[in-house]
PDB file of C-alpha atoms in Angstrom:
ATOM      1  CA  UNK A   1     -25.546-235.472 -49.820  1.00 49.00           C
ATOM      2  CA  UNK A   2     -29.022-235.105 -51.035  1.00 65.00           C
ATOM      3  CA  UNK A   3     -31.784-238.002 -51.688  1.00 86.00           C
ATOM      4  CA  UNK A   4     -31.319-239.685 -54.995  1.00 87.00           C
ATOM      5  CA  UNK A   5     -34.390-240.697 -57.042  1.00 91.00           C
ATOM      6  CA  UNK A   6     -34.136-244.304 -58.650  1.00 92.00           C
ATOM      7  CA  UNK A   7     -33.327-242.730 -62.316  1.00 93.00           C
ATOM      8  CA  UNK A   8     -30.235-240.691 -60.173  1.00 92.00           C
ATOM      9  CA  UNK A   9     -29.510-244.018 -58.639  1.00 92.00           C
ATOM     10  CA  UNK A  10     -28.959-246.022 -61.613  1.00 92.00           C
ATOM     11  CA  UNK A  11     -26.771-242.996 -63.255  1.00 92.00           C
ATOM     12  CA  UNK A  12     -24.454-242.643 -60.321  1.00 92.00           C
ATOM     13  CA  UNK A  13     -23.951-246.395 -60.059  1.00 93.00           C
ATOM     14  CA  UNK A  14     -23.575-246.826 -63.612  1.00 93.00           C
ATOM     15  CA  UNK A  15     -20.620-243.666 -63.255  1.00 91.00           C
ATOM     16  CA  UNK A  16     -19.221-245.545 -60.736  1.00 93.00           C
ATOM     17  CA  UNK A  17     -19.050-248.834 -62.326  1.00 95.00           C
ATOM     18  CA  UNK A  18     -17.298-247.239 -65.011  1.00 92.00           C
ATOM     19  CA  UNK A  19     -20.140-248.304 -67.886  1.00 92.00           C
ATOM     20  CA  UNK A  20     -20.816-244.453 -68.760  1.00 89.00           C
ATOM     21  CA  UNK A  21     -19.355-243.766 -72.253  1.00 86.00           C
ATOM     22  CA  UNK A  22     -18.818-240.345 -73.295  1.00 85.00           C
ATOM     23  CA  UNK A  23     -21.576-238.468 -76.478  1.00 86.00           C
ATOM     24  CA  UNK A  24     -19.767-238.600 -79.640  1.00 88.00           C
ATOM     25  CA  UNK A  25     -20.609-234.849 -80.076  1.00 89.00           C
ATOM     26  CA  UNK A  26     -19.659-233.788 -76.599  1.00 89.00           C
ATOM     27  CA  UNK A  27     -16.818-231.152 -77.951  1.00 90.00           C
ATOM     28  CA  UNK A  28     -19.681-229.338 -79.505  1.00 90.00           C
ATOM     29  CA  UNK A  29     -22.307-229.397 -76.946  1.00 89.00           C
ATOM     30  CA  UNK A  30     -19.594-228.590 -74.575  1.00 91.00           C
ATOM     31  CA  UNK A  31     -18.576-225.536 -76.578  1.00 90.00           C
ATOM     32  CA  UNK A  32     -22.516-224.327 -77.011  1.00 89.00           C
ATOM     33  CA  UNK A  33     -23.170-224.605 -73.474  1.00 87.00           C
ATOM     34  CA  UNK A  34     -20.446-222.851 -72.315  1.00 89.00           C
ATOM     35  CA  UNK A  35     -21.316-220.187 -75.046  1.00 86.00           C
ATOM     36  CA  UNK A  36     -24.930-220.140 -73.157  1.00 81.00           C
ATOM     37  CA  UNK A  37     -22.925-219.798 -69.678  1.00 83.00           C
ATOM     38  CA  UNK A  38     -21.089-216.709 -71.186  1.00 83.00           C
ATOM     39  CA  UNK A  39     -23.448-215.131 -72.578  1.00 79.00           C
ATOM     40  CA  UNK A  40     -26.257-215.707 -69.391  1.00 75.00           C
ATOM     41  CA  UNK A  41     -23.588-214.421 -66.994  1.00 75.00           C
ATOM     42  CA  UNK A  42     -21.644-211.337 -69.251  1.00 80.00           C
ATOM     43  CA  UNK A  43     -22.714-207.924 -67.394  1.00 80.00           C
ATOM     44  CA  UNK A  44     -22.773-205.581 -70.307  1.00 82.00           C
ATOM     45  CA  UNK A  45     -25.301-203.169 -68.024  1.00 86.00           C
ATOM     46  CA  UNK A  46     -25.037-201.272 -64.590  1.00 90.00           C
ATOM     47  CA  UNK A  47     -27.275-199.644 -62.712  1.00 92.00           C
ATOM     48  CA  UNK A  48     -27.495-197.004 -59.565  1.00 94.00           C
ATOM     49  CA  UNK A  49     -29.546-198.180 -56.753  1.00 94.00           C
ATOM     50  CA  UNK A  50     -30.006-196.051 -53.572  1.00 96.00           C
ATOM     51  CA  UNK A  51     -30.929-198.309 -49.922  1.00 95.00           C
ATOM     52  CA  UNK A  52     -31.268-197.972 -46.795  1.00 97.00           C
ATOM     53  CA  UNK A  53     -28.074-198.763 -44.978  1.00 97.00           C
ATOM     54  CA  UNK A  54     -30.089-201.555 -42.989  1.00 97.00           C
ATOM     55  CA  UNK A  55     -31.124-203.654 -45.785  1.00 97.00           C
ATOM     56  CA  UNK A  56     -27.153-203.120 -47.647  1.00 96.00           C
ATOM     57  CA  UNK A  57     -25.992-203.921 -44.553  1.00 97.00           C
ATOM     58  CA  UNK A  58     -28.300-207.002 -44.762  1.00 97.00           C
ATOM     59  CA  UNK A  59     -27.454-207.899 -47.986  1.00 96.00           C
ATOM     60  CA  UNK A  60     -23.868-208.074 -47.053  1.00 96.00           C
ATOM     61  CA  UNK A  61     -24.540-210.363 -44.100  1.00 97.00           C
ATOM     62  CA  UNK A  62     -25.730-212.886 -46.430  1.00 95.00           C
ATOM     63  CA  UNK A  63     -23.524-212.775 -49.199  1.00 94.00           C
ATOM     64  CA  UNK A  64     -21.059-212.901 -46.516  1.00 94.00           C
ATOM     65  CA  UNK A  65     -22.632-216.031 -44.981  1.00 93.00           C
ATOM     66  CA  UNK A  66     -22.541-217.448 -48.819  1.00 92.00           C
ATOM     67  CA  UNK A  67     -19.278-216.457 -49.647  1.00 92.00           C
ATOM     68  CA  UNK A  68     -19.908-214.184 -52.248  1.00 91.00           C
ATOM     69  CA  UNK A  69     -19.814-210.558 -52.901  1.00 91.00           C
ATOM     70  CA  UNK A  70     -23.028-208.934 -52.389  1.00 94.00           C
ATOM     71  CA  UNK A  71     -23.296-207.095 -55.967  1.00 92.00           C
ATOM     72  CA  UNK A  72     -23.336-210.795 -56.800  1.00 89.00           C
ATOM     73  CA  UNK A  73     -25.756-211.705 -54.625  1.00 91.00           C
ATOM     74  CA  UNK A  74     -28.261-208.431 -55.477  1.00 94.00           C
ATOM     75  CA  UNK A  75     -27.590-209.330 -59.451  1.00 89.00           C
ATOM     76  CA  UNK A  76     -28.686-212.867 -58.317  1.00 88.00           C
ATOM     77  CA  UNK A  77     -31.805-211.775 -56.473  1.00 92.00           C
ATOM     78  CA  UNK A  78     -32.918-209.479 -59.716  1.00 91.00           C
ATOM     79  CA  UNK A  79     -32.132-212.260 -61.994  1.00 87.00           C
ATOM     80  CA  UNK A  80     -33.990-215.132 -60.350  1.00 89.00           C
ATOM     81  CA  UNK A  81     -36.961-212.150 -59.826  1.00 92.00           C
ATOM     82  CA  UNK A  82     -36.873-211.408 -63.482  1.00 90.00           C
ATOM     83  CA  UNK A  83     -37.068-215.256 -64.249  1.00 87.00           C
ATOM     84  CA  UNK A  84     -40.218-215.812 -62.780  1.00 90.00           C
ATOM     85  CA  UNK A  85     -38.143-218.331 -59.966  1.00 89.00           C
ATOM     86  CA  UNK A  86     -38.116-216.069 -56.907  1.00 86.00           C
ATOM     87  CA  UNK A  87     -41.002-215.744 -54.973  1.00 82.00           C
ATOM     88  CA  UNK A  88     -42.266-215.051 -51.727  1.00 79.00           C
ATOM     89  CA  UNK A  89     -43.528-217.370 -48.871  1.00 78.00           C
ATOM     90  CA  UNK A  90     -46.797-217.501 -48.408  1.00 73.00           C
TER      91      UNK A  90
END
């Protein structure tokens, strides 16, 4: 398991003490987030791409190695890119 910082600390051992109390409006933020989840992950487009065999072959090699399909893994790649959160190493 990862590090904890002190505010993850106190949450987790506050969770497992049992002194966590559920939001009174949790049905409805529940609902709207899952409406966000939907609508962020719905593939209403598609697209043609032509590779080299070298780099699909690639890309299936790690999807493979993370247990997903590798159209996943490509829409995941041109998402994150698109986001502004995937960037190279210097």
């Amino acid at each position: 398991m990862s590090r904890l910082d002190k505010e993850e600390q106190e949450i987790l051992e506050a969770f497992e003490a049992g002194k966590l109390e559920r939001s009174p409006d949790r049905a409805d933020l529940q609902k709207r987030h899952q409406d966000y989840a939907a609508a962020m992950f719905r593939k209403d487009a598609r697209i043609n791409i032509r590779l080299s065999s070298r780099d699909l072959r690639g890309l299936q090699k790690k999807a493979l190695a993370e247990g997903i399909p590798y159209q996943t893994l490509v829409s995941s790649i041109l998402h994150k890119y698109v986001e502004g959160r995937l960037r190279e190493e210097p």
